[in-house]
Coordinates of C-alpha atoms in Angstrom, one line a residue:
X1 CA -11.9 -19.9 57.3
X2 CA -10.7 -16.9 58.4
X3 CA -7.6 -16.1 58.1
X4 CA -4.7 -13.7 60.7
X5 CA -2.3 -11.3 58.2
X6 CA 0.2 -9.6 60.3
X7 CA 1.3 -6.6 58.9
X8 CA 4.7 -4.4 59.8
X9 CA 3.7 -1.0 58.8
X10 CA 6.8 1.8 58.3
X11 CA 6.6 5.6 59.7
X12 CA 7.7 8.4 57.9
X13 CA 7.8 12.2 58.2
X14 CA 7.4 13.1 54.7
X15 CA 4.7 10.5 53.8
X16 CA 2.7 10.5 57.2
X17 CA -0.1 8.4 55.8
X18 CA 2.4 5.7 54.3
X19 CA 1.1 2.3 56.2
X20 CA -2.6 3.5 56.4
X21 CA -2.2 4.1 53.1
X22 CA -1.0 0.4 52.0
X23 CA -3.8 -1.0 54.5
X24 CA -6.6 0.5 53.0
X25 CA -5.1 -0.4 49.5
X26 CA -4.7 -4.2 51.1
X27 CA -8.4 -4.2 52.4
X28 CA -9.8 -2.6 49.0
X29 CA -7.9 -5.2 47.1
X30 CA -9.8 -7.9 49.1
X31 CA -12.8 -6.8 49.0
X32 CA -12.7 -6.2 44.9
X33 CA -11.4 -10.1 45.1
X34 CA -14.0 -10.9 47.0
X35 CA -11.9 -12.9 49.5
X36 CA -12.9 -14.4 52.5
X37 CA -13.1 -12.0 56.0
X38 CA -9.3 -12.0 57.5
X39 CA -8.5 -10.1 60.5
X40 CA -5.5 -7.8 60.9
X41 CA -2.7 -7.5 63.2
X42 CA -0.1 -4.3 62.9
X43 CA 2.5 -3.2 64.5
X44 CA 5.2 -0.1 63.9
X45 CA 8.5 -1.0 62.6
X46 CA 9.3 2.8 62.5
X47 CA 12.3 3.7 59.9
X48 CA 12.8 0.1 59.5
X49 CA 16.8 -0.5 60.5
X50 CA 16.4 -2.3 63.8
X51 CA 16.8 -5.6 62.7
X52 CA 16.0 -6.8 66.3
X53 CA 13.0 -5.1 66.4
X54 CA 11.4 -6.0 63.2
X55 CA 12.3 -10.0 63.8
X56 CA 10.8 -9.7 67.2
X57 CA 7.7 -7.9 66.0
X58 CA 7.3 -10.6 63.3
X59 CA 7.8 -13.4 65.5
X60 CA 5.5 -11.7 68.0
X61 CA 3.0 -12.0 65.1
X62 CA 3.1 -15.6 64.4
X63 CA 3.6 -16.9 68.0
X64 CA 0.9 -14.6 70.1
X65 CA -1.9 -14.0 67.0
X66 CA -1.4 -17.3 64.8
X67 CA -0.8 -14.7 61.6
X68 CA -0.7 -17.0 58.5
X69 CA 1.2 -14.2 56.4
X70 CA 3.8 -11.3 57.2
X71 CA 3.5 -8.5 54.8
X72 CA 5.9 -6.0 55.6
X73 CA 7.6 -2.8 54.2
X74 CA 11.0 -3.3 53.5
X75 CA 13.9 -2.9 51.8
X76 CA 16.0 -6.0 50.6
X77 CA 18.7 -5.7 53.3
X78 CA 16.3 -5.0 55.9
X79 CA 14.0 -8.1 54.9
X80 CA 17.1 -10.5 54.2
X81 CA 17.1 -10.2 58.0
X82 CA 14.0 -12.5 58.5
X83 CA 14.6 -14.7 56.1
X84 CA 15.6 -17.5 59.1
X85 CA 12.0 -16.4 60.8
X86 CA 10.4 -17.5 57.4
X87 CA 12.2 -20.8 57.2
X88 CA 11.6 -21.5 60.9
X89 CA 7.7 -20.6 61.6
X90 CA 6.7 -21.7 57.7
X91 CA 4.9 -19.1 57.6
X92 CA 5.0 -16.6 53.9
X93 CA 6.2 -13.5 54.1
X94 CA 5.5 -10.8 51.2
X95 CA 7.5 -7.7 51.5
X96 CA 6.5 -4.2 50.0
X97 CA 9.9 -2.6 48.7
X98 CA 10.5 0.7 46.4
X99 CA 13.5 -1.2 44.6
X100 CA 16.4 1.1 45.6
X101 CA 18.9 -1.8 47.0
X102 CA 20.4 -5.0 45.8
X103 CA 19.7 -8.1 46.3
X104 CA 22.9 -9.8 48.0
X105 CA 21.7 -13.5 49.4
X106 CA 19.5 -15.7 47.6
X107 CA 16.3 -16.0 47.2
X108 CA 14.2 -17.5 50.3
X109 CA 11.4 -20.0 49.2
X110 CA 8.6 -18.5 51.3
X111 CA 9.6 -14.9 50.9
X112 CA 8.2 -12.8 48.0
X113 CA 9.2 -9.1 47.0
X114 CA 6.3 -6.9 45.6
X115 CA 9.2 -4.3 44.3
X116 CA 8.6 -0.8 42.2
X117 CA 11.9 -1.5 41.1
X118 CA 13.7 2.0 41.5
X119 CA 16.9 1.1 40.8
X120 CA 16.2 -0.4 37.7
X121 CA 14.0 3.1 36.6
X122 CA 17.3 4.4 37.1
X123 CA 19.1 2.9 35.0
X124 CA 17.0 3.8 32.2
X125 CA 16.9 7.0 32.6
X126 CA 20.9 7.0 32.9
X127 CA 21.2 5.0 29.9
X128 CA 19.0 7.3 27.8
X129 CA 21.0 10.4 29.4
X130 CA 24.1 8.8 27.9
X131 CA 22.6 7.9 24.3
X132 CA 24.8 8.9 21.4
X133 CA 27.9 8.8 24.2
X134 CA 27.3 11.6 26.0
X135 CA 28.7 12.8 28.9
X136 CA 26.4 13.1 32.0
X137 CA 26.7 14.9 35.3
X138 CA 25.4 12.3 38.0
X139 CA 23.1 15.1 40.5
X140 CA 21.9 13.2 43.7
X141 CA 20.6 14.5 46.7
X142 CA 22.4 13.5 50.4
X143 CA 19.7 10.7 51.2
X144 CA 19.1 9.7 47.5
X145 CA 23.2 9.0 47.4
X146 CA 23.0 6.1 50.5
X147 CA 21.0 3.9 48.3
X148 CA 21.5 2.6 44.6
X149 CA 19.7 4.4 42.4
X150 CA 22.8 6.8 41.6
X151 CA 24.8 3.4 40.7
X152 CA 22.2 2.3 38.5
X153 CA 23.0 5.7 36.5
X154 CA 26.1 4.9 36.4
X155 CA 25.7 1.7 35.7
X156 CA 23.9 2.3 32.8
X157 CA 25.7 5.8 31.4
X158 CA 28.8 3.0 30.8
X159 CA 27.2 0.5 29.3
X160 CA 25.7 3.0 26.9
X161 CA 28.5 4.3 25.9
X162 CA 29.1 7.5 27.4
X163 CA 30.9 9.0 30.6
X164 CA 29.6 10.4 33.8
X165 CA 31.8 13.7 33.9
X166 CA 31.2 14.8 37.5
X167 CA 29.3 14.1 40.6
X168 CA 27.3 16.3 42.6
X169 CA 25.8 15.8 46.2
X170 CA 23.1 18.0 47.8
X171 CA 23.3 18.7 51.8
X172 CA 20.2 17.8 53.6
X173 CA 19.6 20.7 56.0
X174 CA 16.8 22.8 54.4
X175 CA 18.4 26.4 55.6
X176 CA 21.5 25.5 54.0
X177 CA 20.9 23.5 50.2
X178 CA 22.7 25.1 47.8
X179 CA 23.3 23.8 44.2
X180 CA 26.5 25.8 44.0
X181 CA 28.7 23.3 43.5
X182 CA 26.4 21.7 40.8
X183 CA 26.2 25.1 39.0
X184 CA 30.4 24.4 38.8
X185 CA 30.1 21.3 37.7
X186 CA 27.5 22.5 34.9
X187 CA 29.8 25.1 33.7
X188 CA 33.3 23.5 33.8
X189 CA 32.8 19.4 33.4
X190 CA 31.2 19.4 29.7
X191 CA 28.6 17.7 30.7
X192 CA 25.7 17.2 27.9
X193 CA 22.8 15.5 30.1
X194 CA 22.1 15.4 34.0
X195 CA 21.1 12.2 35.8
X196 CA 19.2 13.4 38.7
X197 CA 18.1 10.9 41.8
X198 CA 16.3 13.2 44.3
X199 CA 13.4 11.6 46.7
X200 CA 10.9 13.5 49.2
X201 CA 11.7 17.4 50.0
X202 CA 15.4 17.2 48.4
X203 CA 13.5 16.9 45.1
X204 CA 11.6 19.9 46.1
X205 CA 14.4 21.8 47.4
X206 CA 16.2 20.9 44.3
X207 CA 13.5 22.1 41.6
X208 CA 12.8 25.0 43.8
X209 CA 17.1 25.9 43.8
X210 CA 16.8 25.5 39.8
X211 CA 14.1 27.7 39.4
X212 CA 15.7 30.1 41.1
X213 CA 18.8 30.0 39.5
X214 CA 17.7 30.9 36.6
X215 CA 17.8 29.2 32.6
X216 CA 21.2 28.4 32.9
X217 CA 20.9 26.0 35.5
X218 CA 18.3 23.9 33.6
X219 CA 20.0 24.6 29.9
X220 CA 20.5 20.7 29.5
X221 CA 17.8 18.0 29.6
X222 CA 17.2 16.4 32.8
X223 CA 16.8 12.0 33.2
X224 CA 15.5 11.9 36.6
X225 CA 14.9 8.6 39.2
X226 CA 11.2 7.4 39.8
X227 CA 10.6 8.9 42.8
X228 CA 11.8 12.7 42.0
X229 CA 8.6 12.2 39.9
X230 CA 6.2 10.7 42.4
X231 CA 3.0 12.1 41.9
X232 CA 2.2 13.9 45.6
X233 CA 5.4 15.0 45.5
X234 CA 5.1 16.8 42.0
X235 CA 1.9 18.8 42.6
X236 CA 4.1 20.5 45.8
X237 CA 7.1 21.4 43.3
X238 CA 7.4 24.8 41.0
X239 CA 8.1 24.0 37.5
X240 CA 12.1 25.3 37.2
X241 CA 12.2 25.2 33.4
X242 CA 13.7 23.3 30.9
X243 CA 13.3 19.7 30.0
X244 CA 12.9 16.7 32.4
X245 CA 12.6 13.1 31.3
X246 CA 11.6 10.7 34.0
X247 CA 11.1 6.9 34.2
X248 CA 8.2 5.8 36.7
X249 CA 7.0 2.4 37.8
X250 CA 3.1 3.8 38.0
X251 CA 1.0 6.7 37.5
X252 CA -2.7 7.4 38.3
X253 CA -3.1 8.3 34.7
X254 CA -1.5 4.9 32.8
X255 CA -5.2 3.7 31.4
X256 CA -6.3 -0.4 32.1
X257 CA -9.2 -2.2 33.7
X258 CA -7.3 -2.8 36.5
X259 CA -6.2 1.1 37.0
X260 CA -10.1 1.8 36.8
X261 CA -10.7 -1.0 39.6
X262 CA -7.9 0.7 41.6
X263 CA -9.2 4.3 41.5
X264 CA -12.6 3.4 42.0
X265 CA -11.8 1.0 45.0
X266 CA -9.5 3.8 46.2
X267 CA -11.8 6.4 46.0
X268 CA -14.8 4.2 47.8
X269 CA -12.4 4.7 50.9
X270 CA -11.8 8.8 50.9
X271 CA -8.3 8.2 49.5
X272 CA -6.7 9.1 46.5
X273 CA -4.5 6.0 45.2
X274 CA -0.6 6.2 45.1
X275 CA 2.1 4.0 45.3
X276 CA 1.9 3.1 48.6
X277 CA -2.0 2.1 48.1
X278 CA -0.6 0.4 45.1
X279 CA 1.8 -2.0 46.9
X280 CA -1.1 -2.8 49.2
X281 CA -3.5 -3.6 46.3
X282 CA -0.8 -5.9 45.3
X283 CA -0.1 -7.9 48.0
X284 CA -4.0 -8.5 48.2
X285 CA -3.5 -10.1 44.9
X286 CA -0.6 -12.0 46.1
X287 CA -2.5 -13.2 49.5
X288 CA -5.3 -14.4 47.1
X289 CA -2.9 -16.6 45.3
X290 CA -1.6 -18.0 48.0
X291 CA -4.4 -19.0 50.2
X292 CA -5.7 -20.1 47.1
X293 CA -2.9 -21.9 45.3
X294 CA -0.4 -22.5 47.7
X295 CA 2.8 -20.0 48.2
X296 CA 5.0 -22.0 46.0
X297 CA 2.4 -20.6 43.2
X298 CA 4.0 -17.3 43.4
X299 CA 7.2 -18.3 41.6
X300 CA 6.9 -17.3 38.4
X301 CA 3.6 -16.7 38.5
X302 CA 1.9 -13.4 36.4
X303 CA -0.7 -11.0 37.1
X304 CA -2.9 -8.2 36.5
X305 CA -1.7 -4.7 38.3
X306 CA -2.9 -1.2 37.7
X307 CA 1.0 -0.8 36.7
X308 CA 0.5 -3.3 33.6
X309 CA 1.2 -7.5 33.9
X310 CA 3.3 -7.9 36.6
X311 CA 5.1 -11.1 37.1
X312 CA 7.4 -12.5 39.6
X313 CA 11.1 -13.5 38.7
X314 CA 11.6 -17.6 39.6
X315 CA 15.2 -17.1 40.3
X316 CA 14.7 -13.5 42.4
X317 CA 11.5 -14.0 43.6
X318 CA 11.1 -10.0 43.2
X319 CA 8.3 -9.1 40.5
X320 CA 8.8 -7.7 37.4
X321 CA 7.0 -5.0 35.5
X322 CA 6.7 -2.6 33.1
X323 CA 8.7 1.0 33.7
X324 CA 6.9 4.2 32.2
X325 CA 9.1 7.0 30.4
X326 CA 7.2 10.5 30.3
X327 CA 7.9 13.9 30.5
X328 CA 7.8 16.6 33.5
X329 CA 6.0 19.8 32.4
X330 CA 4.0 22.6 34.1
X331 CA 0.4 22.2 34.8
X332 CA -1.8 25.5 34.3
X333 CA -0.8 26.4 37.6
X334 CA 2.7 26.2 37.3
X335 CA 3.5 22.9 39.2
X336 CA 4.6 20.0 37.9
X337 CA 3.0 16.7 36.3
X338 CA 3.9 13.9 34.6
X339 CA 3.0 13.0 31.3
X340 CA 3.2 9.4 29.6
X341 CA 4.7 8.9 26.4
X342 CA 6.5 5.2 26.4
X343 CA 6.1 1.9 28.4
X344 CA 9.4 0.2 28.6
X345 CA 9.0 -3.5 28.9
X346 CA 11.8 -5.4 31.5
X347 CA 13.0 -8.8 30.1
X348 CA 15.1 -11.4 32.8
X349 CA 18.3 -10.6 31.7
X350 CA 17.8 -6.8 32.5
X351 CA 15.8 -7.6 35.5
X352 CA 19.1 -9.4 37.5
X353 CA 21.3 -7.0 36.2
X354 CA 20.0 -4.5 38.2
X355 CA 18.4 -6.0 41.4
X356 CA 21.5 -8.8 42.5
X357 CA 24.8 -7.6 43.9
X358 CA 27.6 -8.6 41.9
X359 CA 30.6 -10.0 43.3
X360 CA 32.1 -6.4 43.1
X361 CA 29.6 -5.2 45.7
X362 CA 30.4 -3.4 48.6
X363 CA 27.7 -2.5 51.4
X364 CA 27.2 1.1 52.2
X365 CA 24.4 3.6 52.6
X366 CA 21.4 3.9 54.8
X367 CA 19.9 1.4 56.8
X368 CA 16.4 2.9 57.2
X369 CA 13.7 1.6 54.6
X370 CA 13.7 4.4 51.3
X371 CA 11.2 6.8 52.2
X372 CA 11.5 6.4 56.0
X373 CA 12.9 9.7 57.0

């Protein structure tokens, strides 16, 4: 039987290739799995925040092409959203989502989160920038600050123990970034560690302002968000010095049979895998399950990623999966890479603590989906 997947792809300017990316990963997945032929149906959601037009899109999907599933890139609050299309049509939907909000409804029987868990990456990192109660200057980047990967540094420098000591924001406008007022901060808050949430060019703009600052800028160790140390993003960025520690959700070099089937697969399609590829490759595995199994499978359910077991919370219906700590050093040609050096399992506890909104939560921030820019 062949089946319709609708699929509401995002557009960004600083990751062009972001939903051809998670389509090929989607359609190497299958054909590892050897599933049955499906046929595709897109359409552009663009940065994601028109609630309006993504429900309409969606709908569009299921009433015009008959699509059995809805996979779409999302954030939590921009998927909460279609939550009532999900309980109306019957259909599944599966959502692709960096991890960088909260979850603030419940969870939605037919609607899975495929999550890289960002927010929680951060909170590692801030809790190992705090170790032995230190005090940690929180360094976030303009768009980085809208979403919650500088609260789960916080978060997590408190409940360590230590004491964020000062609080710097980077402008956005290229011509004008300036880390002056983080150079301040350095010198006069007594700092001991920086937590550092940058995403996309910021991160660049920010290694690239270090550097040129000199030592002094980078004289105390760095615990940086997941996607400062994306992969692409890394090979574009001068090495500034110092020491960076970064927590990650997935790297091309982590080493598993899946990771081998991923590259290979990858390759076999002219494209080099990444996290948006991954996300796709996921959902394949998810879309198995379900045409096999039946949706209500999914909750709780565990499998086999090139990120390690991933399984999927029962009560959040987000997956769960191991974060990887590693270092960012200088490859021979003076840019940077990440290398492995701890895998950092996630028990259920932690998991909730850093994905649903407490009672204390108050909505702010961007509206596009992370990366949409």
């Amino acid at each position: 039987m062949r089946r319709t997947i609708g699929l509401l792809l995002p557009r960004s300017t600083e990751y062009p290739t972001m939903g051809f990316d998670m389509l090929a990963g989607l359609k190497a997945g299958l054909a590892l799995l050897g599933s049955e032929e499906y046929r595709f149906v897109t359409e552009n959601t663009g940065f994601g925040e028109n609630a309006v037009h993504n429900y309409t899109c969606a709908e569009k999907m299921i009433l015009q092409e008959d699509a059995d599933v809805i996979i779409c890139y999302s954030q939590f609050l921009n998927a909460e959203p279609l939550y009532p299309l999900a309980t109306s049509s019957g259909k599944t939907f599966i959502f692709l989502d960096p991890g960088m909000q909260l979850m603030t409804v419940p969870q939605h029987e037919r609607c899975f989160h495929i999550s890289l868990q960002g927010v929680h990456a951060c909170s590692v990192a801030g809790a190992r920038a705090a170790a032995g109660n230190r005090n940690v200057l929180i360094a976030t980047s303009f768009y980085d600050g809208g979403y919650r990967g500088p609260w789960g540094c916080h978060e997590s420098i408190m409940q360590a123990g230590g004491k964020v000591c000062g609080n710097y924001v980077s402008g956005y406008i290229k011509s004008e970034f300036s880390i002056q007022q983080y150079l301040h901060l350095l010198q006069n808050s007594g700092a001991e560690g920086v937590a550092a949430c940058f995403s996309t060019y910021l991160a660049e703009l920010f290694f690239d302002a270090l550097k040129n600052a000199g030592a002094n800028a980078t004289s105390l160790p760095f615990y940086c968000s997941p996607f400062m140390a994306e992969e692409a993003l890394l090979k574009k960025c001068d090495y500034p010095g110092g020491t960076f520690h970064a927590v990650i959700p997935w790297h091309s070099s982590l080493e598993n049979q899946q990771q081998q089937q991923f590259a290979v697969a990858m390759k076999n399609t002219d494209k080099e895998p990444n996290l948006f590829s991954l996300l796709g490759w996921e959902a394949a595995i998810l879309l198995e399950q379900i045409f096999t199994k039946g949706a209500a499978s999914l909750k709780g359910w565990a499998y086999e990623s090139p990120r390690g077991t991933v399984s999927i919370h029962p009560d959040t219906h987000h997956t769960c999966a191991p974060v990887y700590y590693g270092m960012i050093l200088p490859d021979e040609n003076g840019k940077c890479r990440w290398q492995y050096q701890e895998t950092i399992t996630i028990d259920s506890d932690t998991h909730t603590r850093y994905l649903v909104a407490g009672q204390d939560h108050v909505q702010s921030g961007w509206k596009n989906n992370y990366f949409c820019i």
